[in-house]
PDB file of N, CA and C in Angstrom:
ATOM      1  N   UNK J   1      -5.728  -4.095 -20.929  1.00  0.00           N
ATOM      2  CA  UNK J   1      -6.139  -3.607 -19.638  1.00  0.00           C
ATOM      3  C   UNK J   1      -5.745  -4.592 -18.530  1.00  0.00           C
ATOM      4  N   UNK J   2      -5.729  -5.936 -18.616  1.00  0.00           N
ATOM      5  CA  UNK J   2      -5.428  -6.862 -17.624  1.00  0.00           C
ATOM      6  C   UNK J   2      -4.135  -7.297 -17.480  1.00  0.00           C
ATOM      7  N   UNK J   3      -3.235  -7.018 -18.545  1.00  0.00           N
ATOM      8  CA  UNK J   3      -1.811  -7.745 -19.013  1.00  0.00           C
ATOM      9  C   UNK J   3      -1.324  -6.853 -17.750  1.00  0.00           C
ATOM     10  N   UNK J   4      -1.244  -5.831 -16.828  1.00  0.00           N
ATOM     11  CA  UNK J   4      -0.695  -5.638 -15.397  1.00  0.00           C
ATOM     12  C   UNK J   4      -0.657  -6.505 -14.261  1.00  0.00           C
ATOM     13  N   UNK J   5      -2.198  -7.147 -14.440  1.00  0.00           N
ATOM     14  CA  UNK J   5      -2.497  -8.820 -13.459  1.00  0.00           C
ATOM     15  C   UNK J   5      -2.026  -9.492 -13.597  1.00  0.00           C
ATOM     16  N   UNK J   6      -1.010  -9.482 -15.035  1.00  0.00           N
ATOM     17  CA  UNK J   6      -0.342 -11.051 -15.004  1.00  0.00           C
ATOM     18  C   UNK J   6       1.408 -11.141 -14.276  1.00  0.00           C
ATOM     19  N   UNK J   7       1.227 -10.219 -13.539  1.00  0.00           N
ATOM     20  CA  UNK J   7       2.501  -9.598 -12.711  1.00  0.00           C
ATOM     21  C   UNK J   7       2.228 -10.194 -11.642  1.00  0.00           C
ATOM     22  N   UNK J   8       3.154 -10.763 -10.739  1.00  0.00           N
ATOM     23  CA  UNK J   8       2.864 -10.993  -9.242  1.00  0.00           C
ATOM     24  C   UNK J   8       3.362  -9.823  -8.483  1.00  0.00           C
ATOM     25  N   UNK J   9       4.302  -8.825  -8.924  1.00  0.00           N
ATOM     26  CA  UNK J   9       4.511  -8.134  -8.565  1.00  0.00           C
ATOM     27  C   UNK J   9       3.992  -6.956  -7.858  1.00  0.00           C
ATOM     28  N   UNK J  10       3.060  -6.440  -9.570  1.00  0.00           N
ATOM     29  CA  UNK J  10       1.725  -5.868  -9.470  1.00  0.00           C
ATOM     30  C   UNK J  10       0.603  -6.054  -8.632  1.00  0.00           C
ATOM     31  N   UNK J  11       0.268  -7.374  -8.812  1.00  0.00           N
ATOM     32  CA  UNK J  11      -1.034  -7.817  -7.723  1.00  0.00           C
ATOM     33  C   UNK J  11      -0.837  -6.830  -6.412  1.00  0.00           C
ATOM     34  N   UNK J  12       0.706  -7.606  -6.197  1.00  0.00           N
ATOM     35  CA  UNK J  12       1.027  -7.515  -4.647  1.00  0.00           C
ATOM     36  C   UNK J  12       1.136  -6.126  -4.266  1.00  0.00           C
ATOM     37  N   UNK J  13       1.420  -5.074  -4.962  1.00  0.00           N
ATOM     38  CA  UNK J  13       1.271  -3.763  -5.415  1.00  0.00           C
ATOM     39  C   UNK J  13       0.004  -2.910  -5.113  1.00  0.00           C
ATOM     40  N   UNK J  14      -0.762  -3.622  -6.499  1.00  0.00           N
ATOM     41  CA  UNK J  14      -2.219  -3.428  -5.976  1.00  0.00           C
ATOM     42  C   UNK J  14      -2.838  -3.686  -4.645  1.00  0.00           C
ATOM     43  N   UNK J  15      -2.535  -4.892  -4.514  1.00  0.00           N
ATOM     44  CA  UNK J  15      -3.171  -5.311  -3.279  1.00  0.00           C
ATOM     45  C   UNK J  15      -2.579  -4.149  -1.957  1.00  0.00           C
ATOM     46  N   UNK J  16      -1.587  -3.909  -2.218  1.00  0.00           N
ATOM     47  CA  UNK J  16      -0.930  -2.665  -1.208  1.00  0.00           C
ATOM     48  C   UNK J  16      -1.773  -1.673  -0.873  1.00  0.00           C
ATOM     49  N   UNK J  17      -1.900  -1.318  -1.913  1.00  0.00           N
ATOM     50  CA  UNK J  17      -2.710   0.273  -2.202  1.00  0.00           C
ATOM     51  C   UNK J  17      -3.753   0.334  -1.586  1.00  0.00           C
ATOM     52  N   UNK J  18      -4.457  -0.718  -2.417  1.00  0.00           N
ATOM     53  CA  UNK J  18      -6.183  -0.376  -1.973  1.00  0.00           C
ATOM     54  C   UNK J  18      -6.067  -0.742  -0.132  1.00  0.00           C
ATOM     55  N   UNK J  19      -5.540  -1.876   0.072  1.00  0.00           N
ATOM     56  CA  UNK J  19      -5.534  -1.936   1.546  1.00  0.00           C
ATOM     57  C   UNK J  19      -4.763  -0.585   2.556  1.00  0.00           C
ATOM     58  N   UNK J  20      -3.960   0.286   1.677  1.00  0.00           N
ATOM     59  CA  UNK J  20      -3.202   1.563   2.074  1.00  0.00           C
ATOM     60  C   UNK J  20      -4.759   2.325   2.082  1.00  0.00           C
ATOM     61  N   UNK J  21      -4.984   2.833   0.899  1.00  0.00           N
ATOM     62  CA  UNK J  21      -6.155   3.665   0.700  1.00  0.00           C
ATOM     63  C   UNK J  21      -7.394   3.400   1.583  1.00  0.00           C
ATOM     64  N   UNK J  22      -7.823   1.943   2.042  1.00  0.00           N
ATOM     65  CA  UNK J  22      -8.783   1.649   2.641  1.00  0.00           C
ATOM     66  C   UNK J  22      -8.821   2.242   4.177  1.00  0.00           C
ATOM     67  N   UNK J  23      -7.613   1.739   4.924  1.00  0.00           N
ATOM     68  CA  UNK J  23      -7.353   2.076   6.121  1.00  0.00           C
ATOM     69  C   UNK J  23      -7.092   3.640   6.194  1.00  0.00           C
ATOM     70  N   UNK J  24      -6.911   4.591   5.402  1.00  0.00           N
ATOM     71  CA  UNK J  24      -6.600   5.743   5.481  1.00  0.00           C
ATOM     72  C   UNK J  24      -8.201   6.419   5.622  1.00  0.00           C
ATOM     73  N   UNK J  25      -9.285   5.552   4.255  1.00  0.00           N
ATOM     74  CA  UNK J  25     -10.007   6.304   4.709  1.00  0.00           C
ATOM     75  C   UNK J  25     -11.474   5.960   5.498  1.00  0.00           C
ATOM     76  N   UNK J  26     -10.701   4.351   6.481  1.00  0.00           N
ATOM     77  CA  UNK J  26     -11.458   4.429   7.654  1.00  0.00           C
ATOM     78  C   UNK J  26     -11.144   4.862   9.050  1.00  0.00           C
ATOM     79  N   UNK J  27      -9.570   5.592   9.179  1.00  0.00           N
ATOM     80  CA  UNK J  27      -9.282   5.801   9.911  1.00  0.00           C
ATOM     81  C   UNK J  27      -9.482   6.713  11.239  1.00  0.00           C
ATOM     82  N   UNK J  28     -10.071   8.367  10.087  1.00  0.00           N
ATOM     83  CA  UNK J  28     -10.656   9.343  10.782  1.00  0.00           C
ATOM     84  C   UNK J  28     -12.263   8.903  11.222  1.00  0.00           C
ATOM     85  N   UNK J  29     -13.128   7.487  10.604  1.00  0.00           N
ATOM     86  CA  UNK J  29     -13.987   7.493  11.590  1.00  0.00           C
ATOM     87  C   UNK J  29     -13.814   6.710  12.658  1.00  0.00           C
ATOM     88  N   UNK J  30     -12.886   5.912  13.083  1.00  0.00           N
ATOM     89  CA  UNK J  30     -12.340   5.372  14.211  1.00  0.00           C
ATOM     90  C   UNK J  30     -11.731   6.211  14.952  1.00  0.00           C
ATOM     91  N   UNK J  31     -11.079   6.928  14.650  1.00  0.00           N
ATOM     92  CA  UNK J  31     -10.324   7.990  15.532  1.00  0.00           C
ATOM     93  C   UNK J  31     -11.732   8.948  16.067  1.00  0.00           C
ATOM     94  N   UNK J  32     -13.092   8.752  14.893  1.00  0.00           N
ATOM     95  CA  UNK J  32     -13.874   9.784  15.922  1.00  0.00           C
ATOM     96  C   UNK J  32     -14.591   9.134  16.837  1.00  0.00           C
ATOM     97  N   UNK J  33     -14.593   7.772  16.955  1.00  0.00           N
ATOM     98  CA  UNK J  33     -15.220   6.765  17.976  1.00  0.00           C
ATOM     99  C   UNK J  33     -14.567   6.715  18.935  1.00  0.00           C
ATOM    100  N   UNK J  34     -12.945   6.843  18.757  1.00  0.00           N
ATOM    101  CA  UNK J  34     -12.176   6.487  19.910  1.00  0.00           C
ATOM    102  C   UNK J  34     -11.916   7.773  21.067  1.00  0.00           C
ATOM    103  N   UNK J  35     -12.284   9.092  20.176  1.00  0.00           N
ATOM    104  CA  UNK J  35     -11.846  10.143  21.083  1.00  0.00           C
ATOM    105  C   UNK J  35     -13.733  10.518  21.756  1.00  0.00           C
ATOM    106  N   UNK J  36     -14.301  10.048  21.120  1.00  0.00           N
ATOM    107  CA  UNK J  36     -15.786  10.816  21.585  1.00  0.00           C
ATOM    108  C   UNK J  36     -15.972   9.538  22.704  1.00  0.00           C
ATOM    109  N   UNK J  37     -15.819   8.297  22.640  1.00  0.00           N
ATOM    110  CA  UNK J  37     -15.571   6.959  23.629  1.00  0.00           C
ATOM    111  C   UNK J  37     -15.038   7.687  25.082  1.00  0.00           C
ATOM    112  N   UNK J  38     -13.871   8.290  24.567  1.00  0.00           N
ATOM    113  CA  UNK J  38     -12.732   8.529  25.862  1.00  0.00           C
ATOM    114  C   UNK J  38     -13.264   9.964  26.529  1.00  0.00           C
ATOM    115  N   UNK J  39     -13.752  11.095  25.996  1.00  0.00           N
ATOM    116  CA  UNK J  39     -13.729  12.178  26.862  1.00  0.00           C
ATOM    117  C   UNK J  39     -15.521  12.583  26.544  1.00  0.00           C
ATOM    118  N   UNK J  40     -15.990  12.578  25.576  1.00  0.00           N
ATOM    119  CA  UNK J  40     -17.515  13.021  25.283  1.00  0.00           C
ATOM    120  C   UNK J  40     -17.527  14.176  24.894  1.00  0.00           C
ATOM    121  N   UNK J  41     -16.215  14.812  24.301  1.00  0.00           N
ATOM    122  CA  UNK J  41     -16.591  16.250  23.917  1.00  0.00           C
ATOM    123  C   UNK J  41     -16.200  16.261  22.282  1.00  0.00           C
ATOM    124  N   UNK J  42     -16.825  16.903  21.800  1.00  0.00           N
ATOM    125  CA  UNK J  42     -16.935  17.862  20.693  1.00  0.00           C
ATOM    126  C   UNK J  42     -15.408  18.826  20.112  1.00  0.00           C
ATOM    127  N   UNK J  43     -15.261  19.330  21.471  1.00  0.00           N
ATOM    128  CA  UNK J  43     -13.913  19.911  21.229  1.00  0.00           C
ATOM    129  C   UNK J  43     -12.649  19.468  21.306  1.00  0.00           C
ATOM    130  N   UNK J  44     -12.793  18.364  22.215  1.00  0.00           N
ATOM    131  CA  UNK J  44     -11.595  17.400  21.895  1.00  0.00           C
ATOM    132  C   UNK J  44     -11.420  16.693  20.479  1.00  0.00           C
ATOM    133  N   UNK J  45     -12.574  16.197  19.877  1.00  0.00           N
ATOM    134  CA  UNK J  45     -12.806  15.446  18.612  1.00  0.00           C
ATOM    135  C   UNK J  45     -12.209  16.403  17.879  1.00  0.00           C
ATOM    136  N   UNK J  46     -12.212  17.857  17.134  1.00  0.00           N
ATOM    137  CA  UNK J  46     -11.902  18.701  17.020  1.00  0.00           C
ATOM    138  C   UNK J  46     -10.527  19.317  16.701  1.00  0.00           C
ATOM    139  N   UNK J  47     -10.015  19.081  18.170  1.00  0.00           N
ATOM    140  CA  UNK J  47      -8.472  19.367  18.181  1.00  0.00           C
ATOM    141  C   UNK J  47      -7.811  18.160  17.448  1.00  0.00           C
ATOM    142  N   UNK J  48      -7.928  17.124  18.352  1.00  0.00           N
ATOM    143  CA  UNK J  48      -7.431  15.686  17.485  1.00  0.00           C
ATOM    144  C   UNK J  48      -7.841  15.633  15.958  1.00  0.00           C
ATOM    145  N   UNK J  49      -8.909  15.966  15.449  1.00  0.00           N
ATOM    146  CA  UNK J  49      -8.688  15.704  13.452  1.00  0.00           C
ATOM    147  C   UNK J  49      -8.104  16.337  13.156  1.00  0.00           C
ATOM    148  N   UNK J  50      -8.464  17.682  13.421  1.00  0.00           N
ATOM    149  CA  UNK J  50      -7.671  19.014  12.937  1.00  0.00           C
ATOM    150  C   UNK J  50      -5.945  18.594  13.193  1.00  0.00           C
ATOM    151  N   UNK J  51      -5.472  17.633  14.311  1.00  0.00           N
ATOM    152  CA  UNK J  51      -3.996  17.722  14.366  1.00  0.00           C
ATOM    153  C   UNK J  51      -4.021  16.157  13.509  1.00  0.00           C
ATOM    154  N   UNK J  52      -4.788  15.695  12.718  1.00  0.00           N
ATOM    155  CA  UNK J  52      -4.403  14.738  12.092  1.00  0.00           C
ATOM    156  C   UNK J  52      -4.646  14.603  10.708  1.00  0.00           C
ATOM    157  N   UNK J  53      -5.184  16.193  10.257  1.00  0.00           N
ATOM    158  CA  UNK J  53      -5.016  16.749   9.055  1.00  0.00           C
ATOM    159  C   UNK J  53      -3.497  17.479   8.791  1.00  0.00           C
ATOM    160  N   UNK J  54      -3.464  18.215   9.763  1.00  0.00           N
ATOM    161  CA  UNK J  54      -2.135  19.131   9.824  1.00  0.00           C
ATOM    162  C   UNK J  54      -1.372  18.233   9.667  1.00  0.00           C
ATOM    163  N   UNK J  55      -0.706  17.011  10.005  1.00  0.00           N
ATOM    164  CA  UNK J  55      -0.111  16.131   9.888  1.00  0.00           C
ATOM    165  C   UNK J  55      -0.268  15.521   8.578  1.00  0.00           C
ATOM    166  N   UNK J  56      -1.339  15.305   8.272  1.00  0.00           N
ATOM    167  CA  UNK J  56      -1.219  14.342   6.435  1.00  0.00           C
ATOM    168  C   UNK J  56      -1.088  15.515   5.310  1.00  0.00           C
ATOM    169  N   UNK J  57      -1.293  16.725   5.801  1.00  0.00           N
ATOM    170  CA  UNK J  57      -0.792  17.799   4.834  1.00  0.00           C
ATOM    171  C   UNK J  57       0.917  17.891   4.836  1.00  0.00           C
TER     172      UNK J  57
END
């Protein structure tokens, strides 16, 4: 199970990912701080996820 860790390759790999995966899935709650920050609506928050789903699909 560990003989992948003994890669520097891997690490650096790993270490990719999870920091890929992490930021992906703190992103949509920053994006809902930053748009509810800037206008105060509901329906703007809204349009913006919805066009930042359509996009990762």
């Amino acid at each position: 199970m560990r003989e992948p860790l003994r890669h520097a390759a891997f690490r650096w790999l790993l270490g990719a990912r999870v920091a890929t995966n992490l930021g992906n899935a703190i992103a949509p709650v920053a994006l809902a701080f930053a748009v509810l920050d800037l206008t105060g609506s509901a329906v703007d928050l809204g349009i913006v996820v919805g066009a930042r789903s359509i996009a990762l699909v």
